[in-house]
Coordinates of N, CA, C and O in Angstrom, one line a residue:
K178 N 0.8 -1.2 -0.4 CA -0.1 0.0 -0.1 C 0.5 1.8 -0.3 O 0.2 2.3 -0.5
S179 N 1.8 1.5 0.7 CA 2.3 2.9 0.8 C 3.1 2.3 -0.4 O 3.8 3.6 -0.8
I180 N 3.9 1.4 -1.5 CA 4.6 2.2 -2.9 C 3.3 2.7 -3.5 O 3.6 3.6 -4.7
S181 N 1.9 2.1 -3.1 CA 0.9 2.9 -4.7 C 0.4 4.3 -4.2 O 0.1 5.2 -4.4
D182 N 0.5 4.1 -2.3 CA 0.5 5.6 -2.2 C 1.6 6.4 -2.8 O 1.2 7.7 -2.6
S183 N 2.2 6.2 -2.7 CA 4.1 7.4 -2.9 C 3.6 7.2 -4.1 O 3.8 8.6 -4.4
I184 N 3.4 5.9 -5.1 CA 3.3 6.5 -6.4 C 2.0 8.1 -6.6 O 1.8 8.9 -7.4
A185 N 0.6 7.7 -5.8 CA -0.3 8.5 -6.9 C 0.2 9.9 -6.2 O -0.6 11.1 -6.6
F186 N 1.3 10.0 -5.0 CA 1.1 11.1 -4.9 C 2.5 11.6 -5.2 O 2.7 12.8 -5.6
G187 N 3.0 11.5 -6.3 CA 3.9 11.6 -6.8 C 5.6 11.4 -6.4 O 6.4 11.9 -7.2
C188 N 6.3 10.9 -5.8 CA 6.9 9.9 -5.4 C 7.2 8.8 -6.1 O 6.8 8.0 -6.8
I189 N 8.6 9.2 -6.4 CA 10.0 7.7 -7.2 C 10.1 7.1 -5.7 O 10.2 7.3 -4.7
P190 N 9.3 5.5 -5.7 CA 9.9 4.5 -5.1 C 10.9 4.5 -5.1 O 11.9 4.2 -5.5
V191 N 11.2 3.7 -3.5 CA 13.0 3.5 -3.1 C 12.7 1.8 -2.3 O 12.1 2.1 -1.7
I192 N 13.7 1.3 -3.6 CA 13.6 -0.1 -3.4 C 14.5 -0.8 -2.7 O 15.4 -0.8 -3.4
F193 N 14.3 -1.2 -1.3 CA 15.4 -1.8 -0.9 C 15.4 -3.4 -1.3 O 14.9 -4.6 -1.4
G194 N 16.3 -3.6 -2.0 CA 16.4 -5.7 -2.6 C 15.8 -5.8 -3.6 O 15.2 -4.4 -3.8
N195 N 15.7 -6.7 -4.1 CA 14.8 -7.1 -5.3 C 13.4 -7.8 -5.1 O 12.4 -7.7 -6.2
A196 N 12.9 -7.9 -3.6 CA 12.0 -8.8 -3.9 C 11.0 -7.4 -4.4 O 9.9 -8.2 -4.4
T197 N 10.4 -6.6 -3.6 CA 9.3 -5.7 -3.7 C 9.1 -5.5 -5.5 O 7.9 -5.8 -6.0
A198 N 10.3 -5.6 -6.4 CA 10.3 -4.9 -7.2 C 10.0 -5.9 -8.1 O 8.6 -6.2 -9.0
R199 N 9.9 -7.1 -8.0 CA 9.4 -8.6 -8.3 C 8.5 -9.2 -8.5 O 7.2 -9.3 -8.9
Q200 N 7.6 -8.5 -7.1 CA 6.4 -8.8 -6.7 C 5.2 -7.6 -7.9 O 3.6 -8.1 -7.8
Y201 N 5.4 -6.5 -8.1 CA 4.7 -6.0 -9.3 C 5.5 -6.0 -10.9 O 5.9 -4.9 -11.7
P202 N 6.3 -6.8 -11.6 CA 6.7 -7.0 -12.9 C 5.8 -6.3 -14.1 O 6.6 -5.5 -15.1
D203 N 4.6 -6.9 -13.9 CA 3.7 -5.7 -15.3 C 3.5 -4.5 -14.6 O 2.8 -3.8 -15.7
F204 N 3.4 -4.6 -14.1 CA 2.7 -2.3 -13.5 C 4.1 -1.9 -13.4 O 3.7 -0.4 -13.9
W205 N 5.4 -1.9 -13.1 CA 6.5 -0.8 -13.5 C 7.8 -2.0 -13.9 O 7.7 -2.6 -13.9
N206 N 8.5 -0.8 -13.9 CA 10.0 -1.2 -14.5 C 10.8 -0.3 -13.7 O 10.4 0.3 -13.1
P207 N 12.1 -0.6 -13.6 CA 13.2 0.1 -13.3 C 13.4 1.8 -13.0 O 13.8 2.6 -13.2
D208 N 13.1 2.0 -14.8 CA 12.4 3.5 -14.8 C 12.1 4.7 -14.2 O 12.2 5.1 -13.8
M209 N 11.1 3.3 -13.0 CA 9.8 4.1 -12.3 C 10.3 4.5 -10.8 O 9.3 4.4 -10.0
R210 N 11.5 3.9 -10.2 CA 11.7 3.6 -9.0 C 13.0 3.7 -9.1 O 14.2 3.6 -10.0
V211 N 13.7 3.9 -7.6 CA 15.4 3.8 -7.1 C 16.0 2.8 -6.7 O 15.0 2.3 -5.6
D212 N 17.0 1.5 -7.1 CA 16.6 0.2 -6.6 C 18.2 0.5 -5.4 O 19.2 1.1 -6.1
I213 N 18.4 0.3 -4.3 CA 19.5 0.5 -3.6 C 19.7 -1.5 -3.3 O 18.4 -1.8 -2.7
S214 N 20.7 -1.9 -3.6 CA 21.3 -2.3 -3.7 C 21.7 -3.1 -1.8 O 21.7 -2.0 -1.3
V215 N 21.1 -4.0 -1.1 CA 21.3 -4.6 0.4 C 22.4 -4.2 1.0 O 22.5 -4.3 1.5
H216 N 23.1 -5.5 -0.2 CA 24.5 -5.2 0.1 C 25.2 -4.2 0.0 O 26.2 -4.3 0.6
D217 N 25.2 -2.9 -0.9 CA 26.1 -1.4 -1.2 C 25.5 -1.2 0.6 O 26.4 -0.5 1.2
L218 N 23.9 -1.0 0.5 CA 23.7 -0.7 2.3 C 24.5 -0.8 3.3 O 24.8 -0.5 4.1
M219 N 24.3 -2.3 2.9 CA 25.3 -3.1 4.6 C 26.5 -2.3 4.9 O 26.7 -2.8 5.5
H220 N 27.2 -2.6 3.0 CA 28.3 -2.9 3.6 C 29.3 -1.7 2.7 O 30.4 -1.4 2.7
G221 N 28.4 -0.4 2.8 CA 29.0 0.4 2.3 C 29.3 1.7 3.0 O 29.6 1.0 4.1
P222 N 29.8 2.4 2.8 CA 30.2 3.7 3.7 C 28.1 4.2 4.7 O 27.7 4.0 3.8
D223 N 29.0 4.6 5.7 CA 27.6 5.2 6.1 C 27.1 5.8 5.5 O 25.2 5.9 5.8
T224 N 27.5 6.9 5.2 CA 26.3 7.4 4.4 C 26.0 7.2 2.4 O 25.1 8.2 2.0
F225 N 26.4 5.5 2.6 CA 25.4 5.2 1.4 C 24.2 5.8 0.4 O 24.1 6.7 -0.7
L226 N 23.1 5.3 1.5 CA 22.3 6.1 1.5 C 21.5 6.9 1.0 O 21.2 7.9 -0.1
L227 N 22.4 8.3 1.8 CA 22.2 9.9 1.6 C 23.0 10.3 0.2 O 21.9 10.7 -0.5
N228 N 24.1 10.1 -0.2 CA 24.8 10.4 -1.2 C 24.5 9.2 -2.7 O 23.7 10.0 -3.5
H229 N 23.7 8.3 -2.9 CA 22.6 8.1 -3.7 C 21.6 8.4 -4.0 O 21.7 8.9 -5.3
L230 N 20.8 8.9 -3.0 CA 18.9 8.9 -3.3 C 19.8 11.3 -4.0 O 19.0 11.9 -4.2
Q231 N 21.2 12.0 -3.3 CA 21.1 13.2 -3.3 C 21.6 12.7 -5.3 O 21.4 14.3 -5.4
A232 N 22.3 11.7 -5.4 CA 23.2 11.8 -6.9 C 21.7 11.6 -7.4 O 21.3 12.9 -8.5
I233 N 20.9 11.4 -7.1 CA 19.6 10.8 -8.1 C 18.7 12.3 -8.3 O 18.7 13.1 -9.4
A234 N 19.3 13.3 -7.5 CA 18.0 14.2 -7.2 C 18.9 15.8 -7.7 O 17.6 16.6 -8.0
K235 N 20.5 15.3 -7.9 CA 21.0 16.5 -8.4 C 20.6 16.3 -10.5 O 21.5 16.6 -10.8
N236 N 20.2 14.9 -10.8 CA 20.5 14.8 -12.2 C 19.2 15.6 -12.0 O 18.4 13.8 -12.3
K237 N 18.9 16.0 -13.1 CA 17.4 16.2 -13.1 C 17.1 15.6 -15.0 O 15.2 15.2 -14.7
F238 N 18.2 15.1 -15.6 CA 16.9 13.9 -16.6 C 16.6 13.1 -16.0 O 15.7 12.4 -16.2
L239 N 17.4 12.4 -15.1 CA 17.1 11.2 -14.7 C 15.8 11.3 -13.8 O 15.1 10.6 -13.7
L240 N 15.8 12.4 -12.6 CA 14.5 12.6 -11.9 C 13.5 12.7 -12.7 O 12.5 12.2 -12.8
T241 N 13.6 13.7 -14.1 CA 12.5 13.9 -14.8 C 11.8 13.0 -15.7 O 11.4 12.7 -15.6
S242 N 12.8 11.8 -16.4 CA 11.8 10.8 -17.0 C 11.7 9.9 -16.2 O 10.8 9.3 -16.5
K243 N 12.1 9.4 -14.5 CA 11.9 8.7 -13.9 C 9.7 9.8 -13.6 O 9.1 8.6 -12.7
Q244 N 9.8 10.5 -13.4 CA 8.8 11.0 -12.9 C 7.8 11.1 -13.8 O 6.6 10.6 -14.2
K245 N 8.5 11.0 -15.0 CA 7.3 10.9 -16.4 C 6.9 9.5 -16.8 O 5.9 9.8 -16.9
A246 N 8.1 9.0 -16.7 CA 7.8 7.5 -16.5 C 6.5 7.1 -15.3 O 5.3 6.3 -15.8
L247 N 6.9 7.4 -14.1 CA 5.7 7.6 -12.9 C 4.1 7.8 -13.8 O 2.6 7.0 -13.5
D248 N 4.3 9.2 -14.4 CA 2.9 9.8 -14.5 C 1.8 8.9 -15.4 O 0.8 9.1 -15.3
K249 N 2.4 8.3 -15.8 CA 1.9 7.5 -16.9 C 1.2 5.9 -16.8 O 0.4 6.2 -17.4
V250 N 1.6 5.9 -16.0 CA 0.6 4.6 -14.4 C 0.2 4.2 -13.8 O 0.8 4.1 -12.7
K251 N 0.3 5.8 -13.2 CA 0.1 5.7 -11.3 C -1.5 5.6 -11.4 O -1.6 4.9 -10.2
K252 N -1.7 5.8 -12.0 CA -3.3 5.9 -12.2 C -3.9 4.3 -12.2 O -4.5 4.0 -11.1
S253 N -3.1 3.8 -12.2 CA -2.8 1.5 -12.6 C -2.5 1.1 -11.0 O -2.9 0.4 -10.9
F254 N -2.3 2.3 -9.7 CA -1.8 1.7 -8.5 C -3.4 2.2 -7.8 O -2.8 1.5 -6.5
T255 N -4.4 2.6 -8.3 CA -5.5 3.4 -7.7 C -6.4 2.8 -7.9 O -6.7 2.4 -8.7
Y256 N -7.4 2.1 -6.9 CA -8.7 2.1 -7.3 C -9.9 3.1 -7.3 O -10.1 4.1 -6.4
S257 N -10.7 2.7 -8.4 CA -11.7 4.2 -8.4 C -13.2 3.3 -7.8 O -13.3 1.8 -8.6
I258 N -14.3 4.2 -8.1 CA -15.1 3.7 -7.3 C -16.2 4.1 -8.2 O -16.9 3.6 -8.1
F259 N -15.7 4.6 -9.7 CA -16.3 4.6 -10.4 C -15.2 3.6 -12.0 O -14.9 3.3 -11.4
S260 N -16.2 3.1 -13.0 CA -15.8 2.1 -14.2 C -14.6 3.6 -14.5 O -14.7 4.5 -14.9
D261 N -13.4 2.4 -14.5 CA -12.4 3.6 -14.8 C -11.4 2.1 -15.3 O -10.8 1.6 -14.7
H262 N -11.1 2.3 -17.1 CA -10.7 1.9 -17.4 C -9.0 1.3 -17.6 O -8.2 0.9 -18.5
N263 N -8.4 2.0 -16.4 CA -7.3 3.0 -16.2 C -7.1 2.4 -14.7 O -5.7 2.6 -14.3
D264 N -7.4 1.9 -13.9 CA -7.0 1.9 -12.3 C -6.9 0.5 -12.1 O -6.5 0.1 -13.2
A265 N -6.3 0.4 -11.2 CA -5.5 -0.9 -10.5 C -6.5 -2.5 -10.8 O -6.1 -3.0 -11.4
V266 N -7.7 -2.0 -10.8 CA -8.3 -3.2 -11.3 C -8.5 -3.6 -12.9 O -8.2 -4.9 -12.9
A267 N -8.7 -2.7 -13.6 CA -8.6 -3.0 -15.1 C -7.1 -3.4 -15.3 O -7.1 -4.4 -16.0
R268 N -6.6 -2.7 -14.4 CA -4.9 -3.4 -14.8 C -4.5 -4.9 -14.6 O -4.1 -5.8 -15.4
L269 N -5.3 -5.2 -13.3 CA -5.2 -6.1 -12.8 C -6.0 -7.5 -13.9 O -5.1 -8.4 -14.1
L270 N -7.0 -7.1 -14.2 CA -7.8 -8.0 -15.5 C -7.3 -7.6 -16.5 O -7.0 -8.9 -16.9
D271 N -6.7 -6.8 -17.1 CA -5.2 -7.0 -17.9 C -4.5 -7.8 -17.8 O -4.3 -9.0 -19.2
I272 N -3.9 -7.9 -17.1 CA -3.2 -9.1 -16.5 C -3.2 -10.2 -16.7 O -2.5 -11.0 -17.4
V273 N -4.6 -9.9 -16.0 CA -4.8 -12.2 -16.2 C -4.9 -12.6 -17.4 O -4.9 -13.9 -17.9
Y274 N -5.9 -11.9 -18.3 CA -6.5 -12.1 -19.8 C -5.2 -11.9 -20.3 O -4.9 -12.8 -20.6
A275 N -3.6 -11.4 -20.4 CA -2.7 -11.6 -21.2 C -1.9 -13.1 -20.8 O -2.0 -13.4 -21.7
H276 N -2.3 -13.2 -19.1 CA -1.0 -14.3 -18.6 C -2.2 -15.7 -19.4 O -2.1 -16.3 -19.8
S277 N -3.3 -15.6 -18.8 CA -4.1 -16.3 -19.7 C -4.1 -17.1 -21.3 O -4.3 -18.4 -21.3
R278 N -3.8 -15.4 -22.4 CA -4.6 -16.1 -23.3 C -2.5 -16.9 -23.6 O -2.8 -17.5 -25.0
R279 N -1.6 -16.5 -23.1 CA -0.4 -17.6 -22.5 C -0.4 -18.3 -22.7 O 0.2 -19.0 -22.8
L280 N -1.0 -18.6 -21.9 CA -0.9 -19.5 -21.3 C -2.3 -21.0 -21.9 O -1.2 -22.3 -22.7
N281 N -3.0 -20.6 -22.5 CA -3.7 -21.3 -24.0 C -2.1 -21.3 -25.1 O -3.0 -22.5 -25.5
C282 N -2.3 -20.3 -25.5 CA -1.4 -20.7 -26.6 C -0.6 -21.7 -25.9 O 0.0 -22.5 -27.5
S283 N 0.4 -21.5 -25.4 CA 1.4 -22.5 -25.2 C 0.4 -23.4 -24.9 O 1.4 -24.6 -25.1
R284 N -0.4 -24.3 -24.4 CA -1.3 -25.1 -24.4 C -1.9 -25.9 -26.2 O -2.0 -27.3 -25.7
V285 N -1.5 -25.1 -27.1 CA -2.2 -25.5 -28.2 C -1.2 -26.1 -28.9 O -0.2 -25.4 -29.0
S286 N -1.3 -27.7 -29.5 CA -0.6 -27.8 -30.2 C -0.4 -28.4 -31.7 O -1.5 -28.2 -31.8
V287 N 0.6 -27.9 -32.1 CA 0.7 -27.5 -33.4 C 1.1 -29.2 -34.2 O 1.4 -29.8 -34.3

């Protein structure tokens, strides 16, 4: 929930490790988040995280590109009380449909 809240408010999610990123592979890609290596965090200098995030904040091109990428998909992280073909429910149904089509196609013998 906190990731979807962050995205809805226009914040770029900071992901520690890759488990969280693997939970939502159909929703986003690395262009929409900041990935922090747990190894680098644990074994790097005490200021690793601060320095890493400050470097991203200073890189206006990278920051803007991540914000633009998130703007395109942020609605798919929210739930609408009205019929909305771009909200999370619609996105999940699209993903389920696409996966089912791939499964059906792979089961068809030629």
